[in-house]
Coordinates of C-alpha atoms in Angstrom, one line a residue:
M30 CA 154.9 8.3 214.3
Q31 CA 152.4 10.3 212.2
F32 CA 149.6 8.0 213.3
L33 CA 150.7 8.2 216.9
L34 CA 150.6 12.0 217.0
A35 CA 147.2 12.1 215.2
F36 CA 145.9 9.4 217.6
V37 CA 147.1 11.4 220.6
V38 CA 145.2 14.5 219.5
V39 CA 142.0 12.9 218.2
A40 CA 141.5 9.9 220.5
P41 CA 140.3 12.0 223.5
L42 CA 137.7 13.7 221.3
L43 CA 136.4 10.3 220.0
G44 CA 136.5 9.1 223.6
A45 CA 134.4 12.1 224.7
V46 CA 131.7 11.2 222.1
A47 CA 131.8 7.5 223.2
A48 CA 131.4 8.5 226.9
L49 CA 128.0 10.1 226.1
L50 CA 126.7 6.9 224.5
P51 CA 125.2 4.0 226.5
A52 CA 127.7 1.6 227.8
P53 CA 127.7 -1.9 226.2
P54 CA 126.1 -4.6 228.5
G55 CA 129.4 -6.3 229.3
L56 CA 131.1 -3.0 230.4
R57 CA 128.4 -1.5 232.7
G58 CA 130.0 -2.7 235.9
R59 CA 128.0 -2.1 239.1
N60 CA 126.4 1.1 237.7
P61 CA 126.5 3.3 234.6
G62 CA 128.5 5.9 236.4
Q63 CA 131.3 3.4 237.2
A64 CA 131.4 2.3 233.6
V65 CA 131.9 5.8 232.2
L66 CA 134.6 6.6 234.8
R67 CA 136.4 3.4 233.8
H68 CA 136.1 4.5 230.2
G69 CA 137.7 7.8 231.0
V70 CA 140.6 5.9 232.7
T71 CA 140.9 3.6 229.7
V72 CA 140.9 6.4 227.1
T73 CA 143.4 8.7 228.9
G74 CA 145.6 5.6 229.6
A75 CA 145.7 4.8 225.9
V76 CA 146.6 8.4 225.1
L77 CA 149.3 8.4 227.7
L78 CA 150.7 5.1 226.3
A79 CA 150.7 6.5 222.8
A80 CA 152.5 9.7 224.0
L81 CA 155.1 7.6 225.7
V82 CA 155.7 5.5 222.6
L83 CA 155.8 8.7 220.6
A84 CA 158.5 10.1 223.0
A85 CA 160.4 6.8 222.8
G86 CA 160.4 6.8 219.0
F87 CA 161.3 10.4 218.8
D88 CA 164.7 11.1 217.2
H89 CA 166.5 12.4 220.2
D90 CA 169.6 13.2 218.1
H91 CA 167.6 15.8 216.1
P92 CA 165.2 17.3 218.6
S93 CA 165.1 20.6 216.6
R94 CA 163.5 19.0 213.6
M95 CA 159.8 18.7 213.4
Q96 CA 158.9 15.0 213.6
A97 CA 155.7 12.9 213.2
T98 CA 154.4 15.5 210.8
T99 CA 151.0 15.5 209.0
D100 CA 150.3 18.2 206.4
I101 CA 146.9 18.1 204.7
S102 CA 145.1 20.9 203.0
W103 CA 141.9 21.9 204.9
I104 CA 140.6 25.3 203.6
P105 CA 142.4 25.9 200.3
A106 CA 140.9 29.4 199.9
L107 CA 142.7 30.6 203.1
D108 CA 145.7 28.1 202.7
V109 CA 144.7 26.7 206.1
R110 CA 146.2 23.2 206.6
I111 CA 145.9 20.4 209.1
H112 CA 149.5 20.6 210.0
L113 CA 150.7 18.6 213.0
G114 CA 154.2 18.0 214.3
T115 CA 156.3 17.8 217.4
D116 CA 159.9 18.9 218.3
G117 CA 161.9 19.2 221.5
I118 CA 159.8 22.1 222.7
S119 CA 156.3 20.6 222.4
L120 CA 157.1 16.9 223.1
P121 CA 157.6 17.4 226.9
L122 CA 154.3 19.3 227.0
L123 CA 152.4 16.6 225.1
V124 CA 153.7 14.0 227.6
L125 CA 152.9 16.2 230.6
T126 CA 149.4 16.8 229.4
A127 CA 148.7 13.1 228.8
L128 CA 150.2 12.1 232.1
L129 CA 148.2 14.7 234.2
T130 CA 144.9 13.9 232.5
F131 CA 145.4 10.2 233.0
L132 CA 146.2 10.8 236.7
C133 CA 143.1 13.0 237.0
A134 CA 140.9 10.3 235.4
L135 CA 142.3 7.7 237.8
Y136 CA 141.8 9.9 240.8
S137 CA 138.2 10.7 239.7
Y138 CA 137.4 7.0 239.3
F139 CA 137.7 6.7 243.1
K140 CA 136.9 10.3 244.2
L141 CA 134.4 11.8 241.7
P142 CA 133.5 15.4 242.7
A143 CA 129.9 16.1 243.6
G144 CA 127.9 17.3 240.6
P145 CA 125.7 16.2 237.7
S146 CA 126.2 13.2 235.4
P147 CA 129.5 11.4 235.5
K148 CA 129.1 11.0 231.7
A149 CA 129.3 14.7 231.2
F150 CA 132.3 15.0 233.6
V151 CA 134.3 12.4 231.7
A152 CA 133.3 13.9 228.3
L153 CA 134.4 17.4 229.4
V154 CA 137.7 16.2 230.7
L155 CA 138.4 14.3 227.4
V156 CA 137.5 17.3 225.3
L157 CA 139.8 19.4 227.5
E158 CA 142.6 17.0 227.0
S159 CA 142.1 16.9 223.2
G160 CA 142.1 20.7 222.9
T161 CA 145.3 21.0 225.1
L162 CA 147.2 18.3 223.2
A163 CA 146.1 19.9 219.9
T164 CA 147.4 23.3 221.0
F165 CA 150.9 21.7 221.5
A166 CA 150.8 19.7 218.3
V167 CA 149.3 22.0 215.5
L168 CA 151.6 24.1 213.3
D169 CA 149.0 26.3 211.7
L170 CA 148.0 29.7 213.3
L171 CA 144.2 29.3 212.8
L172 CA 144.3 25.7 214.0
F173 CA 146.2 26.9 217.0
F174 CA 143.6 29.4 217.7
L175 CA 140.8 26.8 217.4
A176 CA 142.6 24.4 219.7
F177 CA 143.4 27.3 222.2
E178 CA 139.6 28.1 222.3
M179 CA 138.5 24.5 222.5
V180 CA 139.5 24.1 226.1
L181 CA 137.5 27.1 227.4
I182 CA 134.0 25.6 227.4
P183 CA 135.0 22.3 229.1
M184 CA 136.8 24.2 231.9
Y185 CA 133.9 26.5 232.3
F186 CA 131.5 23.7 232.9
L187 CA 133.9 21.8 235.2
I188 CA 134.0 24.9 237.4
A189 CA 130.4 25.9 237.1
R190 CA 128.8 22.4 237.6
W191 CA 131.3 20.5 239.7
G192 CA 133.0 23.3 241.6
G193 CA 132.6 24.5 245.2
D194 CA 131.6 27.8 246.8
R195 CA 131.0 30.7 244.5
K196 CA 131.5 28.5 241.4
Q197 CA 129.2 30.4 239.1
P198 CA 130.9 33.8 239.5
A199 CA 134.4 32.2 239.2
A200 CA 133.3 30.3 236.0
W201 CA 131.9 33.5 234.4
K202 CA 135.0 35.5 235.3
F203 CA 137.2 32.8 233.8
I204 CA 135.3 32.6 230.5
L205 CA 135.0 36.4 230.1
Y206 CA 138.6 37.1 230.6
T207 CA 139.9 34.3 228.4
L208 CA 137.3 35.0 225.6
L209 CA 138.0 38.7 225.5
G210 CA 141.7 38.0 225.4
S211 CA 141.2 35.4 222.6
V212 CA 139.3 37.9 220.4
V213 CA 142.3 40.3 220.5
M214 CA 144.7 37.4 219.8
L215 CA 142.7 36.3 216.8
L216 CA 143.1 39.7 215.2
G217 CA 146.9 39.5 215.7
L218 CA 147.0 36.0 214.2
L219 CA 145.0 37.1 211.2
L220 CA 147.3 40.2 210.7
I221 CA 150.3 37.9 210.5
G222 CA 148.7 35.4 208.2
L223 CA 147.3 38.0 205.8
K224 CA 150.4 40.2 205.7
S225 CA 152.8 37.2 205.2
G226 CA 150.6 35.2 202.9
T227 CA 150.6 32.0 205.0
F228 CA 149.4 30.7 208.3
D229 CA 152.0 27.9 208.4
M230 CA 154.0 28.3 211.7
V231 CA 157.0 26.4 210.4
A232 CA 157.3 28.6 207.3
L233 CA 156.7 31.8 209.3
A234 CA 159.4 30.7 211.9
T235 CA 161.9 30.1 209.1
D236 CA 161.2 33.5 207.6
N237 CA 161.9 34.9 211.0
G238 CA 159.8 38.1 210.5
R239 CA 161.6 39.1 207.3
G240 CA 158.3 39.2 205.5
L241 CA 156.7 41.5 208.0
T242 CA 157.4 45.1 208.6
A243 CA 158.4 46.3 212.1
S244 CA 155.1 48.1 212.6
V245 CA 153.1 44.9 211.7
Q246 CA 155.3 42.9 214.2
V247 CA 154.7 45.4 217.0
V248 CA 150.9 45.4 216.5
A249 CA 150.8 41.6 216.2
V250 CA 152.9 41.0 219.3
L251 CA 150.7 43.4 221.3
A252 CA 147.5 41.7 220.1
I253 CA 148.6 38.2 220.4
G254 CA 150.5 38.8 223.5
I255 CA 147.4 40.1 225.4
G256 CA 145.5 36.9 224.5
L257 CA 148.4 34.7 225.6
A258 CA 149.1 36.8 228.7
V259 CA 145.5 36.3 230.0
K260 CA 145.9 32.5 229.7
T261 CA 149.4 32.5 231.3
P262 CA 148.3 34.5 233.5
M263 CA 150.4 37.6 233.6
W264 CA 149.9 40.4 236.1
P265 CA 147.6 42.4 236.0
L266 CA 145.5 40.1 233.8
H267 CA 145.5 37.3 236.4
S268 CA 142.6 38.1 238.6
W269 CA 140.4 35.3 237.1
L270 CA 142.9 32.7 238.3
P271 CA 142.5 32.7 242.1
D272 CA 138.7 32.6 241.9
A273 CA 138.7 29.8 239.3
H274 CA 141.2 27.7 241.3
T275 CA 139.3 28.2 244.6
A276 CA 136.0 27.2 243.1
A277 CA 137.2 24.4 240.8
P278 CA 137.1 20.7 241.8
T279 CA 140.5 19.1 242.5
V280 CA 141.0 17.7 239.0
G281 CA 139.9 21.0 237.5
S282 CA 142.6 22.8 239.5
V283 CA 145.2 20.2 238.6
L284 CA 144.4 20.5 234.8
L285 CA 144.1 24.3 235.0
A286 CA 147.5 24.8 236.6
G287 CA 149.3 21.8 235.2
V288 CA 148.5 22.2 231.5
M289 CA 146.2 25.1 230.6
L290 CA 148.5 27.8 231.9
K291 CA 151.2 26.4 229.7
M292 CA 149.3 27.1 226.6
G293 CA 149.9 30.8 226.9
T294 CA 153.6 30.6 227.5
Y295 CA 153.9 28.0 224.7
G296 CA 152.4 30.5 222.3
F297 CA 155.0 33.1 223.2
V298 CA 157.8 30.6 222.5
R299 CA 156.2 29.0 219.4
I300 CA 154.7 32.0 217.7
L301 CA 156.0 35.4 218.9
L302 CA 159.7 34.7 219.4
P303 CA 160.4 33.3 215.9
I304 CA 157.7 34.9 213.8
A305 CA 157.8 38.5 215.1
P306 CA 161.3 38.9 216.7
D307 CA 161.5 42.7 216.1
G308 CA 158.1 43.2 217.8
M309 CA 159.2 40.9 220.7
R310 CA 162.4 42.9 221.1
T311 CA 160.3 46.1 221.4
F312 CA 158.0 44.7 224.1
A313 CA 160.5 42.4 225.9
P314 CA 161.5 44.9 228.6
Y315 CA 157.7 45.6 229.4
L316 CA 157.0 41.8 229.4
A317 CA 159.9 41.3 231.8
A318 CA 158.7 44.2 234.0
F319 CA 155.2 42.8 234.3
A320 CA 156.7 39.3 234.9
V321 CA 158.7 40.4 238.0
V322 CA 155.8 42.5 239.3
G323 CA 153.8 39.3 239.1
I324 CA 156.5 37.4 240.9
I325 CA 156.5 39.9 243.8
Y326 CA 152.7 40.4 243.8
G327 CA 152.0 36.7 243.8
S328 CA 154.4 36.1 246.7
L329 CA 153.1 38.9 248.8
A330 CA 149.5 37.8 248.2
C331 CA 150.5 34.3 249.4
L332 CA 152.2 35.8 252.5
A333 CA 149.0 37.8 253.3
L334 CA 146.9 34.6 253.0
A335 CA 149.3 32.5 255.1
R336 CA 149.4 34.8 258.1
P337 CA 147.3 33.9 261.1
G338 CA 143.9 35.4 261.2
A339 CA 143.7 36.1 257.5
K340 CA 141.2 33.3 256.8
G341 CA 143.3 32.4 253.8
D342 CA 142.2 29.5 251.6
L343 CA 145.0 27.0 250.9
K344 CA 143.8 26.5 247.2
R345 CA 143.7 30.3 246.7
L346 CA 147.3 30.5 248.1
I347 CA 148.6 27.9 245.7
A348 CA 146.7 29.8 242.8
Y349 CA 148.5 33.0 243.7
S350 CA 151.8 31.1 243.9
S351 CA 151.2 30.1 240.2
V352 CA 151.1 33.8 239.3
G353 CA 154.6 34.1 240.7
H354 CA 155.9 30.9 239.2
M355 CA 154.5 31.8 235.7
G356 CA 156.2 35.2 236.2
F357 CA 159.6 33.4 236.1
V358 CA 158.5 31.7 232.9
L359 CA 157.7 35.0 231.2
L360 CA 160.9 36.6 232.5
G361 CA 162.9 33.8 230.8
I362 CA 161.0 34.3 227.5
A363 CA 161.5 38.1 227.7
T364 CA 165.3 37.6 227.8
M365 CA 165.1 36.2 224.2
T366 CA 168.2 34.1 224.9
P367 CA 168.6 30.4 224.6
T368 CA 169.5 30.2 228.4
G369 CA 166.3 32.2 229.4
V370 CA 163.9 30.4 227.0
N371 CA 165.3 27.0 228.0
G372 CA 164.7 28.0 231.7
A373 CA 161.2 29.1 230.9
L374 CA 160.4 25.8 229.2
F375 CA 161.9 23.9 232.1
A376 CA 160.0 25.9 234.7
N377 CA 156.8 25.2 232.7
I378 CA 157.2 21.5 233.1
A379 CA 158.4 21.8 236.7
H380 CA 155.3 24.0 237.6
G381 CA 153.0 21.4 236.0
L382 CA 154.4 18.6 238.1
I383 CA 154.8 20.4 241.4
T384 CA 151.7 22.5 241.4
G385 CA 149.6 19.6 240.1
L386 CA 150.8 17.6 243.1
L387 CA 150.0 20.5 245.4
F388 CA 146.4 20.8 244.2
F389 CA 145.9 17.0 244.5
L390 CA 147.2 17.2 248.1
V391 CA 145.1 20.3 249.1
G392 CA 142.0 18.6 247.6
A393 CA 142.7 15.5 249.7
I394 CA 143.0 17.7 252.8
K395 CA 139.8 19.5 252.0
D396 CA 138.0 16.2 251.6
R397 CA 139.3 14.9 254.9
Y398 CA 138.7 18.0 257.0
G399 CA 135.9 19.7 255.1
T400 CA 137.8 22.9 254.6
A401 CA 141.0 24.4 253.1
D402 CA 140.9 27.4 255.4
L403 CA 144.4 27.9 256.8
D404 CA 143.2 29.2 260.2
T405 CA 140.9 26.2 260.7
L406 CA 143.5 23.7 259.5
A407 CA 146.1 25.3 261.9
G408 CA 143.8 26.1 264.8
A409 CA 142.5 24.1 267.7
T410 CA 140.3 21.9 265.4
G411 CA 143.0 21.8 262.7
A412 CA 145.5 19.4 261.2
A413 CA 148.9 18.7 262.6
L414 CA 149.5 16.5 259.6
Y415 CA 152.8 15.0 260.7
G416 CA 151.2 13.5 263.7
R417 CA 147.7 12.7 262.3
T418 CA 148.4 11.7 258.7
P419 CA 152.2 11.5 258.5
R420 CA 152.4 10.4 254.8
L421 CA 150.1 13.2 253.7
G422 CA 151.9 15.7 255.8
G423 CA 155.3 14.6 254.5
L424 CA 154.2 14.7 250.8
L425 CA 152.8 18.2 251.3
A426 CA 156.1 19.3 252.8
F427 CA 158.0 17.7 249.9
A428 CA 155.7 19.5 247.3
A429 CA 156.2 22.8 249.2
I430 CA 159.9 22.7 249.2
A431 CA 159.9 21.6 245.6
S432 CA 157.8 24.7 244.8
L433 CA 160.1 27.0 246.6
G434 CA 163.0 25.9 244.3
L435 CA 165.1 23.6 246.5
P436 CA 168.3 22.5 244.6
G437 CA 168.0 18.9 243.6
L438 CA 164.3 19.2 242.7
A439 CA 162.6 20.3 239.5
G440 CA 161.6 23.8 240.6
F441 CA 165.2 24.9 241.0
W442 CA 166.5 24.7 237.4
G443 CA 163.9 26.7 235.7
E444 CA 164.2 29.7 238.0
M445 CA 168.0 29.6 238.0
L446 CA 168.2 29.5 234.2
T447 CA 165.7 32.4 233.8
L448 CA 167.7 34.5 236.2
F449 CA 170.9 33.6 234.3
G450 CA 169.1 34.6 231.1
A451 CA 168.1 38.0 232.6
F452 CA 171.8 38.5 233.7
D453 CA 172.9 38.5 230.1
P454 CA 169.8 39.3 227.8
A455 CA 169.7 39.2 224.0
E456 CA 171.6 41.8 222.0
G457 CA 169.7 45.1 221.7
L458 CA 167.9 44.7 225.1
N459 CA 168.7 47.1 227.9
R460 CA 171.1 45.1 230.2
P461 CA 170.8 47.4 233.3
A462 CA 167.1 47.0 233.2
F463 CA 167.3 43.2 233.0
L464 CA 169.8 43.2 235.8
T465 CA 167.2 45.0 237.9
F466 CA 164.6 42.5 236.8
M467 CA 167.0 39.7 237.8
S468 CA 167.5 41.2 241.2
I469 CA 163.8 41.5 241.8
G470 CA 163.1 38.0 240.6
A471 CA 165.8 36.6 242.9
F472 CA 164.2 38.5 245.9
G473 CA 160.9 36.8 244.8
T474 CA 162.5 33.4 245.4
L475 CA 163.1 34.4 249.0
L476 CA 159.5 35.4 249.4
T477 CA 158.4 32.1 247.9
A478 CA 160.4 30.2 250.5
A479 CA 158.9 32.3 253.3
Y480 CA 155.2 31.6 252.5
M481 CA 155.8 28.0 251.7
L482 CA 157.6 27.4 254.9
I483 CA 154.9 29.2 256.9
V484 CA 152.3 26.9 255.3
V485 CA 154.3 23.8 256.2
R486 CA 154.7 25.0 259.8
R487 CA 151.1 25.9 260.2
V488 CA 149.5 22.9 258.6
C489 CA 152.0 20.1 259.1
M490 CA 153.4 20.8 262.5
G491 CA 151.6 20.8 265.9
E492 CA 150.5 18.6 268.7
K493 CA 148.8 15.4 267.9
R494 CA 145.4 15.2 269.4
D495 CA 143.1 12.3 270.2
E496 CA 140.2 12.3 267.8
P497 CA 136.9 10.7 267.9
H498 CA 136.9 10.1 264.2
P499 CA 140.5 9.7 262.9
V500 CA 141.1 10.6 259.3
A501 CA 142.7 8.3 256.9
D502 CA 146.3 8.7 255.6
I503 CA 147.1 8.4 251.9
Q504 CA 144.9 5.8 250.2
T505 CA 146.1 3.3 247.6
Y506 CA 144.5 5.3 244.7
E507 CA 145.9 8.5 245.9
F508 CA 149.4 6.9 246.1
A509 CA 148.9 5.7 242.5
A510 CA 147.9 9.2 241.3
W511 CA 150.5 11.2 243.2
T512 CA 153.7 9.0 243.1
P513 CA 154.5 9.7 239.4
L514 CA 154.5 13.5 240.0
A515 CA 156.8 13.2 243.0
A516 CA 159.1 10.8 241.2
L517 CA 159.4 13.0 238.1
T518 CA 160.0 16.1 240.3
V519 CA 163.0 14.3 241.8
L520 CA 164.2 13.0 238.4
A521 CA 164.0 16.4 236.6
G522 CA 165.8 18.0 239.6
L523 CA 168.6 15.5 239.6
W524 CA 168.9 14.9 235.9
P525 CA 167.9 18.1 234.1
A526 CA 169.5 17.1 230.9
V527 CA 166.5 14.9 230.2
L528 CA 164.5 18.0 229.4
L529 CA 167.3 20.4 228.4
G530 CA 168.6 17.9 225.9
L531 CA 165.3 18.1 224.1
T532 CA 164.6 21.8 224.4
D533 CA 168.0 23.4 223.8
P534 CA 168.6 22.4 220.2
A535 CA 165.0 23.3 219.3
V536 CA 165.3 26.7 221.1
Q537 CA 168.6 27.5 219.4
K538 CA 167.1 26.8 216.0
L539 CA 163.9 28.8 216.9
L540 CA 165.9 31.9 217.9
A541 CA 168.3 31.6 214.9
G542 CA 165.4 31.9 212.4
G543 CA 165.0 28.2 211.6
K544 CA 168.7 27.5 211.1
S545 CA 170.2 24.6 213.2

């Protein structure tokens, strides 16, 4: 188990180095580009297999205990250790990251975005995977920061070199926002480590803030929270996200929405809730307020983009929908209750599955029709997908109703549990305020349903027209890349205990100060 977790984290990095080397003669295939794309599929497939074996070997009877741990001294002078481990909170995120990266590598093998060398593309995707997996596996504050930062450069280049229109401004906006947030976060992490005498996240969580004064906790939560909020992204620090998603290639959007946004919310749960509970209690009402503003703001932005004549980009609309969905995750965390935090973690996974599928589908529509502009897709030259490509239209409608939180699909449980958590927040929090937040969040679910149904009506429905050049319906490679996401969306919706059985004991222990 120790080897498996270390392999999951390190193998993509080694694979990235290997991708830049010349392919052996027997593995070159028809051309070097095909060989390196096959290499990407192989490496990400091996990492996914290792993650699944790790999940199968995980002690599901004790999900609150750190398992597959490695603890090696790295910088003795600062007491920084290479400390890895996984529990019921991080294991689903590890598997989700490995799955989405493999599906992106498989999709790219058949549909590589236009840009420079395939070698560089595969290497960047693998470095991005390694950094994301390390973020969810490390248990040292400074290692967490290094892993958190490791993903920025690969995503910058994926947007700047393989992106679409206005890719350079979008890439610069992404890197500037996230780097500035990270500088502030580093100061907060150093403050905790120096004041408590350790950077070990397990020891700090067990101490549960007892070694830190209230003022230190407040400052640490403010500093670290800003850095995490940028990556989440929380309103009003979200404005880099729509531009990045609109410009990014399809697989870049899938990985950005599916796994990178989760790094911010994971940091709130893994670091701030157990290590600085008094500071979190001070800022929880403000975090909840920003979260529900984000829910409403994201939904209203989507409604504005969806209306006829707005020239709304479908990728941009789904990006704004992520602002709303991640608002529910932040609301659940702000309640500081097991119900709310479990809902936040469930919504994290559901968002990764559903929004990853949506970005795959929108990318396919853009490839087929040359645009993601809603007015063009819905206009005289546009796409009545049910009649022209019925499987693609049906899957888009499925992903849309999953995103709006239809009962029986994954999107429902996370939003419901976060609202339940807001109904009865942790002791010491202002219940009338959280009841107000709950009501606003519930209204946000109605707005989500409104804009998603408008999108389905405008893009999928309409009169079938005779076309001189008919477009293809879902291809075999697309079916292979998208089916796991659709199937897991249904499975998590019908059997939520698969996830909640893992997260709940770990969350209970985390909120109780390390006591099971």
